[in-house]
Short mmCIF file of C-alpha atoms and ligand atoms in Angstrom, two decimals:
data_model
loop_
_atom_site.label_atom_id
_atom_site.label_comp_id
_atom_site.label_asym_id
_atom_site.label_seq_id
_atom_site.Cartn_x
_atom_site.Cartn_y
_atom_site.Cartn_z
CA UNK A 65 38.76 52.12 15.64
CA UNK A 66 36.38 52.68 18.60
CA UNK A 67 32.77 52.96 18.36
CA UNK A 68 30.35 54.43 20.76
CA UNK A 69 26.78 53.28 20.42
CA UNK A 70 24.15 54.84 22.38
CA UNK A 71 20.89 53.20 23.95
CA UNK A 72 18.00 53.57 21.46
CA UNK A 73 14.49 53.14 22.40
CA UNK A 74 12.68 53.08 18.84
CA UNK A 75 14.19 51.65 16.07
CA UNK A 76 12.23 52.11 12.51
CA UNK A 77 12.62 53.28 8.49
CA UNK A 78 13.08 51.17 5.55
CA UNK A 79 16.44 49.98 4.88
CA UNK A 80 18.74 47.82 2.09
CA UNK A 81 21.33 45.49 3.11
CA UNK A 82 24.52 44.85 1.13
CA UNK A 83 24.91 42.44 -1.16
CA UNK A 84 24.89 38.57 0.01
CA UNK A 85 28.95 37.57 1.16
CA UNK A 86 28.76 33.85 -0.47
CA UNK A 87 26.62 34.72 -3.52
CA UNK A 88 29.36 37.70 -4.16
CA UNK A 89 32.39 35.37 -3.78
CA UNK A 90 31.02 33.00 -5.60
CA UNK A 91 29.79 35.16 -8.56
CA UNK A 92 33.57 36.39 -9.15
CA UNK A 93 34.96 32.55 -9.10
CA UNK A 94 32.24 30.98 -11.23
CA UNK A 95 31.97 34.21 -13.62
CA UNK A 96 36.67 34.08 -13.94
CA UNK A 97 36.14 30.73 -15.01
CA UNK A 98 33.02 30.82 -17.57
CA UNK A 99 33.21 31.27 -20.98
CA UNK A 100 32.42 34.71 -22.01
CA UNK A 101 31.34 38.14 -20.28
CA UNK A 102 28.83 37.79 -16.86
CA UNK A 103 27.20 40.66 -15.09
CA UNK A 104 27.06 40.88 -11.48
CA UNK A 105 24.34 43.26 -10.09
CA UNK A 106 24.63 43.89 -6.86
CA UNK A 107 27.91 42.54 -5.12
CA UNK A 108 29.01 43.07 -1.82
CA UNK A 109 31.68 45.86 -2.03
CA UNK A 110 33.32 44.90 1.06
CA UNK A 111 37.08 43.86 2.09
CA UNK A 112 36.29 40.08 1.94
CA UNK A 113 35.12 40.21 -1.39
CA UNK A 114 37.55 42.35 -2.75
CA UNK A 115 39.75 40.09 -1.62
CA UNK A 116 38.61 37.37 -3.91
CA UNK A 117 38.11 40.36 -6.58
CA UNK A 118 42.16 41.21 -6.41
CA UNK A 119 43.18 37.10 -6.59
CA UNK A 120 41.28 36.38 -9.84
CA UNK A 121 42.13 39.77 -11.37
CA UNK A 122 45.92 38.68 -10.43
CA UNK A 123 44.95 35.35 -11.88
CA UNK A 124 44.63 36.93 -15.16
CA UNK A 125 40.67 37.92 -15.22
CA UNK A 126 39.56 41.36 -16.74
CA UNK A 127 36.91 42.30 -14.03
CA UNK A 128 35.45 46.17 -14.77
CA UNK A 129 33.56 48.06 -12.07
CA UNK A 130 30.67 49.53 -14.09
CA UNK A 131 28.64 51.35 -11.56
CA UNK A 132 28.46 50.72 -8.06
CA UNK A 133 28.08 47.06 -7.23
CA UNK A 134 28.13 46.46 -10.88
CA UNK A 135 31.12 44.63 -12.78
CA UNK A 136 31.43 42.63 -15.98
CA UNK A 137 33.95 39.90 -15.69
CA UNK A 138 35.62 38.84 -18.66
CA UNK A 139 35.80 34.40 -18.12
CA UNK A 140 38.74 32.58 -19.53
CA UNK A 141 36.81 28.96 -19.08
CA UNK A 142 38.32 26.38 -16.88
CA UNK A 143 41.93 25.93 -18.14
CA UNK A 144 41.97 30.00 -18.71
CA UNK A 145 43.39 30.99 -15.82
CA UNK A 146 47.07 32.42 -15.55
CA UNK A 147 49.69 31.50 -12.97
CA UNK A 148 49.99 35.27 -10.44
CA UNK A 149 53.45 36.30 -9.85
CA UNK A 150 53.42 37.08 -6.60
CA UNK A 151 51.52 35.10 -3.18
CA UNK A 152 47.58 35.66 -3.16
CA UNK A 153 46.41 37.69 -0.55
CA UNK A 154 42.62 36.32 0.96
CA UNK A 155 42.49 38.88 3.60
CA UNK A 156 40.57 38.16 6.29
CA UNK A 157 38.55 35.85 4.28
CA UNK A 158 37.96 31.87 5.08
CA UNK A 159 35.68 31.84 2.04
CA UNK A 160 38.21 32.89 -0.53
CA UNK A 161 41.29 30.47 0.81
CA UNK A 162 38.90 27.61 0.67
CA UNK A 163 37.14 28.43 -2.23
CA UNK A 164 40.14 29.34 -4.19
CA UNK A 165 42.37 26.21 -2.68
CA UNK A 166 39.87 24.05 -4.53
CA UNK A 167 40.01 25.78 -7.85
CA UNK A 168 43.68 26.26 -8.08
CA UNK A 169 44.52 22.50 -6.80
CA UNK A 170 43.33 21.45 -10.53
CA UNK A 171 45.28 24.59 -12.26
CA UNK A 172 47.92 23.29 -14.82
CA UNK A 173 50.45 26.34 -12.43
CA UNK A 174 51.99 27.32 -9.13
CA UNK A 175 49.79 29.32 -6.22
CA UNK A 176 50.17 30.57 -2.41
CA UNK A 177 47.51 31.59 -0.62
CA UNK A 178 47.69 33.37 2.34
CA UNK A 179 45.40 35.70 4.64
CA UNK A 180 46.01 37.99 7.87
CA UNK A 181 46.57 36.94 11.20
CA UNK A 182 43.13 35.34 12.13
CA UNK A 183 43.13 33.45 8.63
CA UNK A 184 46.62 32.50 9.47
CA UNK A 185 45.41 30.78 12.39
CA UNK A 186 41.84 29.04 10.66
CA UNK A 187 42.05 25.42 9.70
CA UNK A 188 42.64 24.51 6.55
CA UNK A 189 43.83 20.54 6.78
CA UNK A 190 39.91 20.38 6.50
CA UNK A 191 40.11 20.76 3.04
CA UNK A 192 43.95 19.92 2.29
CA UNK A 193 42.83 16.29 3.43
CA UNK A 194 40.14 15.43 0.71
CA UNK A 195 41.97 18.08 -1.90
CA UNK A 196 45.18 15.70 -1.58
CA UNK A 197 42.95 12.24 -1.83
CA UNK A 198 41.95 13.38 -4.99
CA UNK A 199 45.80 14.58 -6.32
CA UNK A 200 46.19 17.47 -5.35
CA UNK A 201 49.57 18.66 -4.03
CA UNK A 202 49.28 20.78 -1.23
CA UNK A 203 52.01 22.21 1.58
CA UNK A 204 50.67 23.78 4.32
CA UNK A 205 52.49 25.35 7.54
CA UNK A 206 52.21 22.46 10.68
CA UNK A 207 48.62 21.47 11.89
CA UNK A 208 47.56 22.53 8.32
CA UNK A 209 47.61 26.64 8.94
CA UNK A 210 48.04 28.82 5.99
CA UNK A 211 49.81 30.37 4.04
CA UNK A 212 49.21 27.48 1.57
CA UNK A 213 51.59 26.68 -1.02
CA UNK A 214 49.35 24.78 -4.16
CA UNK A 215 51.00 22.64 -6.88
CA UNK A 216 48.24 22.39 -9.85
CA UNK A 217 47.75 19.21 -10.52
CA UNK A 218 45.47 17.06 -13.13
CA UNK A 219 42.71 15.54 -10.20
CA UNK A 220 40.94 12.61 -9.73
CA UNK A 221 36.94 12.83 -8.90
CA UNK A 222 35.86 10.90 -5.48
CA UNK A 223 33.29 9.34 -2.93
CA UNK A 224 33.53 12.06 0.00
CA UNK A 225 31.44 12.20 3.13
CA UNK A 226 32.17 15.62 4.52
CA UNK A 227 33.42 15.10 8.26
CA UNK A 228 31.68 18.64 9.48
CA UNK A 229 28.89 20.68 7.90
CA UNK A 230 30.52 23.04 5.85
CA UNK A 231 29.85 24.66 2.74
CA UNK A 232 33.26 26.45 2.27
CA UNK A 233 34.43 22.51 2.24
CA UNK A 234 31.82 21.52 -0.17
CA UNK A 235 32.52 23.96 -2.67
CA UNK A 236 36.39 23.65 -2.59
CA UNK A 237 35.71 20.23 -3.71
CA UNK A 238 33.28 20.76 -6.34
CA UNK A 239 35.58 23.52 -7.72
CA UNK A 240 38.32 20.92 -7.62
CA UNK A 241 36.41 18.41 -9.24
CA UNK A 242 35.33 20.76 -12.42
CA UNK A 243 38.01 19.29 -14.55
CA UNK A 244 37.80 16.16 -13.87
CA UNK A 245 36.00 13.20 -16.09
CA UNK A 246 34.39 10.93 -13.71
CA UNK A 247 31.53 11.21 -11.65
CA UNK A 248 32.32 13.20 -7.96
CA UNK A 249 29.94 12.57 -4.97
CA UNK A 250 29.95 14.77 -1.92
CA UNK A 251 27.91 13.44 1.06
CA UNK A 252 26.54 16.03 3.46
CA UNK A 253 25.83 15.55 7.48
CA UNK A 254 23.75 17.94 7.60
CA UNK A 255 22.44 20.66 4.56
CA UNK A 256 24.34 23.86 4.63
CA UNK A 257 24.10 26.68 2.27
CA UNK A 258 23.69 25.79 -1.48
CA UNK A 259 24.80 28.58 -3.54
CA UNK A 260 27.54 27.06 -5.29
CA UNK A 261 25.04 23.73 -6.75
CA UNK A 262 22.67 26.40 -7.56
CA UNK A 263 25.14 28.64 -9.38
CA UNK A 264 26.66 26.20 -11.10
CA UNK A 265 23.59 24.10 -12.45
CA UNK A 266 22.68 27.88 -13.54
CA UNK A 267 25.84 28.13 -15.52
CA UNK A 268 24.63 24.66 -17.15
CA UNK A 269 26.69 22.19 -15.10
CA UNK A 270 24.74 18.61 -14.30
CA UNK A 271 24.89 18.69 -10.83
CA UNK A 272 21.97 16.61 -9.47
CA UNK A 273 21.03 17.22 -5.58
CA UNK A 274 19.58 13.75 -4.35
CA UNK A 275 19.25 13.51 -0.17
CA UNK A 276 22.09 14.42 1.33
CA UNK A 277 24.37 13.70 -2.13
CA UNK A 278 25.52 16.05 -4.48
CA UNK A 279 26.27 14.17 -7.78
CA UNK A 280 28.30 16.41 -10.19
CA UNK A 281 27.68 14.27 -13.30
CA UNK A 282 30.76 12.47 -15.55
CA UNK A 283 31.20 15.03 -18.67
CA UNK A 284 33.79 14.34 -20.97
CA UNK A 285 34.88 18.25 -20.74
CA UNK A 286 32.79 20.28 -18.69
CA UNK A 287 32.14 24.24 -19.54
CA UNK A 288 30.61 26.76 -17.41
CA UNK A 289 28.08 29.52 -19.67
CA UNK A 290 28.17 33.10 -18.59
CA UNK A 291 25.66 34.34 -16.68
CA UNK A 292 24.26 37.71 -15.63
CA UNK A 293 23.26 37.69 -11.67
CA UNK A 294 21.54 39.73 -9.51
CA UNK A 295 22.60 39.35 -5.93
CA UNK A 296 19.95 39.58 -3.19
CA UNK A 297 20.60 41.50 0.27
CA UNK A 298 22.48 39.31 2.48
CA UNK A 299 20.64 37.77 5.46
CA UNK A 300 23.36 37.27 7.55
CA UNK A 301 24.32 40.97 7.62
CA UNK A 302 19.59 42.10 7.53
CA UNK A 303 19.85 39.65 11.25
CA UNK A 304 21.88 42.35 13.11
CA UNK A 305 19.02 44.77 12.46
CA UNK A 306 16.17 42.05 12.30
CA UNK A 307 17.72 41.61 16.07
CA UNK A 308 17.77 45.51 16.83
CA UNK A 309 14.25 46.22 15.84
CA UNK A 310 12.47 43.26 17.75
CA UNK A 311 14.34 44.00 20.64
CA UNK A 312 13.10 47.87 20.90
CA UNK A 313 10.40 49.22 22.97
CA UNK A 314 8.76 50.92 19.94
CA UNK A 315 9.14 51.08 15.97
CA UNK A 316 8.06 49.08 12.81
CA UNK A 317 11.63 48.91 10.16
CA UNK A 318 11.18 47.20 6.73
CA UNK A 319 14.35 45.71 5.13
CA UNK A 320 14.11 45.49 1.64
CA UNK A 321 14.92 42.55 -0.65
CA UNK A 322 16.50 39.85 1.58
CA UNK A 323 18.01 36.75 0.20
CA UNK A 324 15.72 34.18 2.45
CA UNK A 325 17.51 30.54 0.47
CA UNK A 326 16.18 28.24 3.20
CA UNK A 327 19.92 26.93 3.33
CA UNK A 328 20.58 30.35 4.93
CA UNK A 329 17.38 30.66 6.74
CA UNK A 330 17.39 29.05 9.73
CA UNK A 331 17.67 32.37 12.17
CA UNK A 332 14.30 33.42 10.45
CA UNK A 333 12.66 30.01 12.26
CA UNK A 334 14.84 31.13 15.41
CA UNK A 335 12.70 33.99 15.32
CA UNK A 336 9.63 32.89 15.31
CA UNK A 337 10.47 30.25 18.29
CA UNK A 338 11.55 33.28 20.28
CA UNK A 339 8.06 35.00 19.48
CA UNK A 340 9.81 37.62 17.65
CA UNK A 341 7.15 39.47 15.23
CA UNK A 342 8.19 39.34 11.81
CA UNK A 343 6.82 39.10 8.22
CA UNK A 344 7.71 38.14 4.96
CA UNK A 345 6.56 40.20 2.44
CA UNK A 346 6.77 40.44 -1.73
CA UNK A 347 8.55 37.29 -1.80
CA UNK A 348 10.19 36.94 -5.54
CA UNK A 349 12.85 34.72 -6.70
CA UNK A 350 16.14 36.99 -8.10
CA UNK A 351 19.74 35.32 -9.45
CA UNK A 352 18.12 31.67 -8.66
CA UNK A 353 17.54 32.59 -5.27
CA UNK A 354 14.29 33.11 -3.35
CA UNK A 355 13.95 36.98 -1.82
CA UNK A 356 11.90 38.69 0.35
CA UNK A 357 11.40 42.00 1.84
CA UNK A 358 11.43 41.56 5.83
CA UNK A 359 9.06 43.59 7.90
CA UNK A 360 10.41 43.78 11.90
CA UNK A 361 8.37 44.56 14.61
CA UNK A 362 9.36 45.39 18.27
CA UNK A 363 8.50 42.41 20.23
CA UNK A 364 8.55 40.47 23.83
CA UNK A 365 11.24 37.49 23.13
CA UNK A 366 11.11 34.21 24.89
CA UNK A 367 14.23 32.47 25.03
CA UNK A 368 14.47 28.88 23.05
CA UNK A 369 16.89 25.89 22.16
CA UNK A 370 18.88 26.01 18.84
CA UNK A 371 20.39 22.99 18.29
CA UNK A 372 20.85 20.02 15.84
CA UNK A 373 20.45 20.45 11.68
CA UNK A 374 19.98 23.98 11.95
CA UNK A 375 23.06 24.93 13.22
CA UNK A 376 24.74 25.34 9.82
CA UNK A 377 22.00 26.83 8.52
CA UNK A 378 22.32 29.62 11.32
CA UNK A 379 26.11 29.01 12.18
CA UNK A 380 27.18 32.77 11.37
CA UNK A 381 23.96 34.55 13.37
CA UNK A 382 24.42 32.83 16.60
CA UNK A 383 26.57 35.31 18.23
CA UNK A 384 23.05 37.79 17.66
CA UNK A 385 20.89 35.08 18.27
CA UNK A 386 23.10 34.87 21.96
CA UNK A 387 22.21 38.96 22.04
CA UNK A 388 18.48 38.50 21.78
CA UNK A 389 18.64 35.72 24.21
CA UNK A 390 19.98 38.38 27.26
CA UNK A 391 16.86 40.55 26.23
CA UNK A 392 14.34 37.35 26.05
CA UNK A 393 12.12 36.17 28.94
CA UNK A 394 13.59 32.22 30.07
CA UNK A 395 16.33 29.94 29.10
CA UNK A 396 17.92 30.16 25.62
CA UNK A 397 20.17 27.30 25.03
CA UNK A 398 23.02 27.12 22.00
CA UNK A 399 24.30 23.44 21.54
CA UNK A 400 26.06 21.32 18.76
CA UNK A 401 27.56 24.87 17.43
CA UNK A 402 31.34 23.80 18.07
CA UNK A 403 31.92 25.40 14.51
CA UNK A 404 31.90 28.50 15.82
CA UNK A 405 35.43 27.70 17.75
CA UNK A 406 36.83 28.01 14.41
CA UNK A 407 35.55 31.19 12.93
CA UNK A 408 36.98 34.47 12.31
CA UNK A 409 37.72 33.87 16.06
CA UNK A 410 36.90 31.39 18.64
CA UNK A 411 33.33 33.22 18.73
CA UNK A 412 31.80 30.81 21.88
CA UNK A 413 35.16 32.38 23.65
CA UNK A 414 34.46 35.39 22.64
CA UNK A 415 31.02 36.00 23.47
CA UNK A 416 30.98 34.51 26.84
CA UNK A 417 33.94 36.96 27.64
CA UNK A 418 33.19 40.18 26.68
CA UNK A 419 29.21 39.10 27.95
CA UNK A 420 30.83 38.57 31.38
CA UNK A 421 32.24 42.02 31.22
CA UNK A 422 29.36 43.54 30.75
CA UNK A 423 28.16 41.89 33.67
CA UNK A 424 25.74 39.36 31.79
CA UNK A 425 25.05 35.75 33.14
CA UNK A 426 26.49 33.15 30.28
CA UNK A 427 27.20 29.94 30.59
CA UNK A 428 30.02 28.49 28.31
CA UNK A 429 29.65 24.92 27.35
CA UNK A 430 32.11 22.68 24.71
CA UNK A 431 29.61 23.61 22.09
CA UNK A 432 27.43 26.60 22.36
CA UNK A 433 26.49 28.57 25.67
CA UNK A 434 22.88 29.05 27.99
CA UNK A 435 21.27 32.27 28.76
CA UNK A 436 18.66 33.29 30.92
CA UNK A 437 16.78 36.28 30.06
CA UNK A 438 15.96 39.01 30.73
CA UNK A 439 19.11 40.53 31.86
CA UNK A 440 19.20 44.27 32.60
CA UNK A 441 22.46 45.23 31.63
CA UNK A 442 24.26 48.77 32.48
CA UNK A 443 26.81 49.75 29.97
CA UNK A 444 29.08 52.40 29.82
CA UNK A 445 32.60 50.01 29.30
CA UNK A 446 35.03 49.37 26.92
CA UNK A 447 34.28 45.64 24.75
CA UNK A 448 36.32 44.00 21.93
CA UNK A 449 35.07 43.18 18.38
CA UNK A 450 37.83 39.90 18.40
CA UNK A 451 39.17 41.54 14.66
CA UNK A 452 35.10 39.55 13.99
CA UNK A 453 32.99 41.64 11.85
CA UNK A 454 29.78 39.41 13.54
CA UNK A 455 30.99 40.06 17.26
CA UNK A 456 31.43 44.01 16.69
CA UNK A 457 27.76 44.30 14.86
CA UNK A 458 26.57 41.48 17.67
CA UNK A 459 27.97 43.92 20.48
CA UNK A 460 26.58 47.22 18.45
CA UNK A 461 23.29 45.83 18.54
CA UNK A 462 23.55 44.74 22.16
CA UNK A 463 24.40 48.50 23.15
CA UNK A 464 21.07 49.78 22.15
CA UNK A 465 19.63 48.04 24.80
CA UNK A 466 22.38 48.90 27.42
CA UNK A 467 21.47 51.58 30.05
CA UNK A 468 24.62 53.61 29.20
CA UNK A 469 25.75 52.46 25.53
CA UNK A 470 29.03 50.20 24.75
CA UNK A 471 32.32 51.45 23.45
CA UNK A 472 33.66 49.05 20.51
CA UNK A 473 37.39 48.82 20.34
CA UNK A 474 38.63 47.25 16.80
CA UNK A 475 35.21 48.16 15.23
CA UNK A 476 37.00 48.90 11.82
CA UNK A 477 36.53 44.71 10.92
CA UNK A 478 32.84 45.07 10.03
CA UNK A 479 33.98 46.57 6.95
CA UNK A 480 34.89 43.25 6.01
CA UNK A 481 31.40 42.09 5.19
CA UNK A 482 28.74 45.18 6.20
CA UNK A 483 30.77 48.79 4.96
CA UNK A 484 27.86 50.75 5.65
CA UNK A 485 26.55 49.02 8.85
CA UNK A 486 27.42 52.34 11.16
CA UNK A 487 25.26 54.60 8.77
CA UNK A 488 22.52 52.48 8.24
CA UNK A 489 22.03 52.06 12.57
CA UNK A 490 22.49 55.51 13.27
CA UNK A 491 20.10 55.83 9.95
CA UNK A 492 17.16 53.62 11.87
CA UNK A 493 17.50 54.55 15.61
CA UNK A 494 14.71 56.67 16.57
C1 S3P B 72 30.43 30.39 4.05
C2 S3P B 72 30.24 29.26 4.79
C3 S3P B 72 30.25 29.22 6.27
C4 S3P B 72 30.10 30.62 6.86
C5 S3P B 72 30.96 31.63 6.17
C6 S3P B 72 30.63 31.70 4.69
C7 S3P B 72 30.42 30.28 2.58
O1 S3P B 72 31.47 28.66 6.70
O2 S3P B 72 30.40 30.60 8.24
O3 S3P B 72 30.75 32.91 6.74
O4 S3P B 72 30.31 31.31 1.89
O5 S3P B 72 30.53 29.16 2.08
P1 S3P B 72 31.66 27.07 6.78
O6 S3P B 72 31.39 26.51 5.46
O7 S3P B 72 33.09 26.85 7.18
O8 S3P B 72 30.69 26.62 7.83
#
């Protein structure tokens, strides 16, 4: 689908995000496998999501849309879940397959996952490696690609010292672990986003957080209470038009009821090293999750390094972060970010391309890229969104500030985390 956005000078109104990606994904796993009827308030309608949705409802799970963004889902408990008759289908999403690879290594039945061409192509020996030390029976296509075919198997709990920040890694193994007796450690290099220990102490599992362990506690059977959840507005998708209204001449825009999980939060500190003006206001705590509703105002970037432990706390806003850098005065440099090789696409790749087409000055290094702002830049060409929902919005946003406006090809992907993401821009550009 092709998208034309236009140059915009003033970018203001009050605005709600969707519902946050992980939080959503996670409420449908941990809610299947509770014991009794959870509420979800709030969750992400979008293809990812649904993709998780479809699997546990084809696992068996009663899941009714009450309103929209509101379900009931009907949990089985841990050894609940039915075998599906046919191969799962994750969509697009790395989330679900990892998630999902974890929970259904321990399942007493048979599963394939699979995905669509870019999840196809995502690796997944990351987690077949530690799955399989602790039992699990795993095949995977060569260099560990999907579709994954998943023996349930009774599992062992481990030691494991995550090789890469990753907290799609981290919760496959915890969701493994659930039905095991024995203590489980996970080590962590570096802290990346914690909705899955916070969900599931909610849901009364002993998880204790110590350093850079996670301890999920020996139980002699473990349960998981139902739970009714609220989910906030998901940062990741609020960044695309924190970006857009800091980088316009004119215009105040107030996005309402932000998840701001300091796990997640790391482009919000970004921000503030770039100058950007931005305030936190009627911070509250909703679904065991800090919120706050984000007040943007247009503002004079300077460019700045991101590099080190914040990475994962930032990895999926760097493509916008590399957008604000064109439009902010000096050097911005991206390092230690070699993650994002591995994402919905190679996004480093990806960004440094269709940047070069646009005429922009990028430097592409191993593991992240250098910009030096400010970079006028004219417009009026075709770019590719990559089938990435982050490098279509990244692109959208980078076309207000063209001379001439971008044309998107493949723009249809950012329905895979943002539905509404067209409306809501044309909704704030003044
Ligand atoms: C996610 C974790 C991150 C992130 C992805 C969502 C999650 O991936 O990029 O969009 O919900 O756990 P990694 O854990 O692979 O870094």
């Amino acid at each position: 689908m092709v998208y034309q956005v236009n140059p915009a000078k003033k970018i203001s109104g009050e605005i709600k995000v969707p519902g946050d990606k992980s939080i959503s994904h996670r409420s449908l796993i941990l809610s299947s496998i509770a014991e009794g009827e959870s509420e979800i308030e709030g969750l992400l309608e979008a293809e990812d999501c649904l993709s998780t949705m479809g699997i546990m409802r084809d696992l068996g799970i009663e899941i009714e849309k009450k309103a929209k963004e509101r379900y009931t889902v009907k949990g089985k408990g841990l050894d609940g879940l039915e075998e599906a008759d046919d191969v799962l289908d994750c969509g697009n999403s790395g989330t679900s397959m990892r998630l999902l690879a974890g929970l259904l290594a321990s399942q007493d039945f048979y599963s394939v996952l699979t995905g669509d061409h870019s999840l196809r192509k995502r690796p997944m020996q990351r987690i077949i490696g530690p799955l399989s030390k602790m039992g699990a029976e795993i095949w995977s296509r060569r260099n560990g690609l999907a579709p994954l075919s998943i023996n349930g198997q009774e599992l062992s709990s481990m030691e494991y010292k995550l090789p890469v920040a990753s907290a799609q890694l981290k919760s496959s193994i915890l969701l493994a672990s659930l039905k095991t007796k024995s203590e489980t450690v996970i080590i962590e290099p570096a802290v990346s986003r914690d909705h899955t220990e916070r969900m599931l102490k909610g849901a009364g599992i002993d998880l204790e957080i110590k350093a850079d362990r996670i301890i999920l506690k020996e139980a002699a059977k473990r349960k998981l209470n139902p739970f009714k959840i609220k989910v906030p507005g998901d940062i990741s998708s609020a960044a695309f038009f924190i970006a857009a209204g800091l980088l316009a001449e004119s215009g105040e825009l107030l996005i309402k009821n932000v998840g701001i999980n300091e796990t997640r939060s790391g482009f919000l500190e970004v921000v503030e090293a770039m100058n950007g003006n931005l305030e936190l206001l009627n911070r509250k705590e909703q679904g065991g999750e800090p919120t706050a509703d984000i007040l943007v105002k247009a503002s004079k970037l300077k460019g700045c390094e991101v590099s080190g432990e914040i990475i994962p706390r930032l990895i999926d806003e760097i493509p916008i972060i590399s957008v604000m850098a064109v439009m902010a005065e000096g050097k911005t440099i991206i390092k230690d970010a070699e993650e994002l090789r591995v994402k919905e696409t190679d996004r480093i790749k990806a960004v440094v391309n269709e940047f070069e087409k646009l005429g922009i000055e990028i430097k592409e290094n191993k593991d992240g890229m250098e910009i030096i702002g400010i970079q006028t830049v004219e417009g009026g060409i075709e770019v590719d969104s990559y089938h990435d929902h982050r490098i279509a919005m990244s692109l959208a946003v980078l076309a207000l500030n063209t001379e001439k406006g971008i044309t998107i090809n493949g723009s249809e992907i950012i329905s895979t985390s943002f539905p509404n993401f067209k409306e809501l821009l044309l909704e704030v550009v003044k």
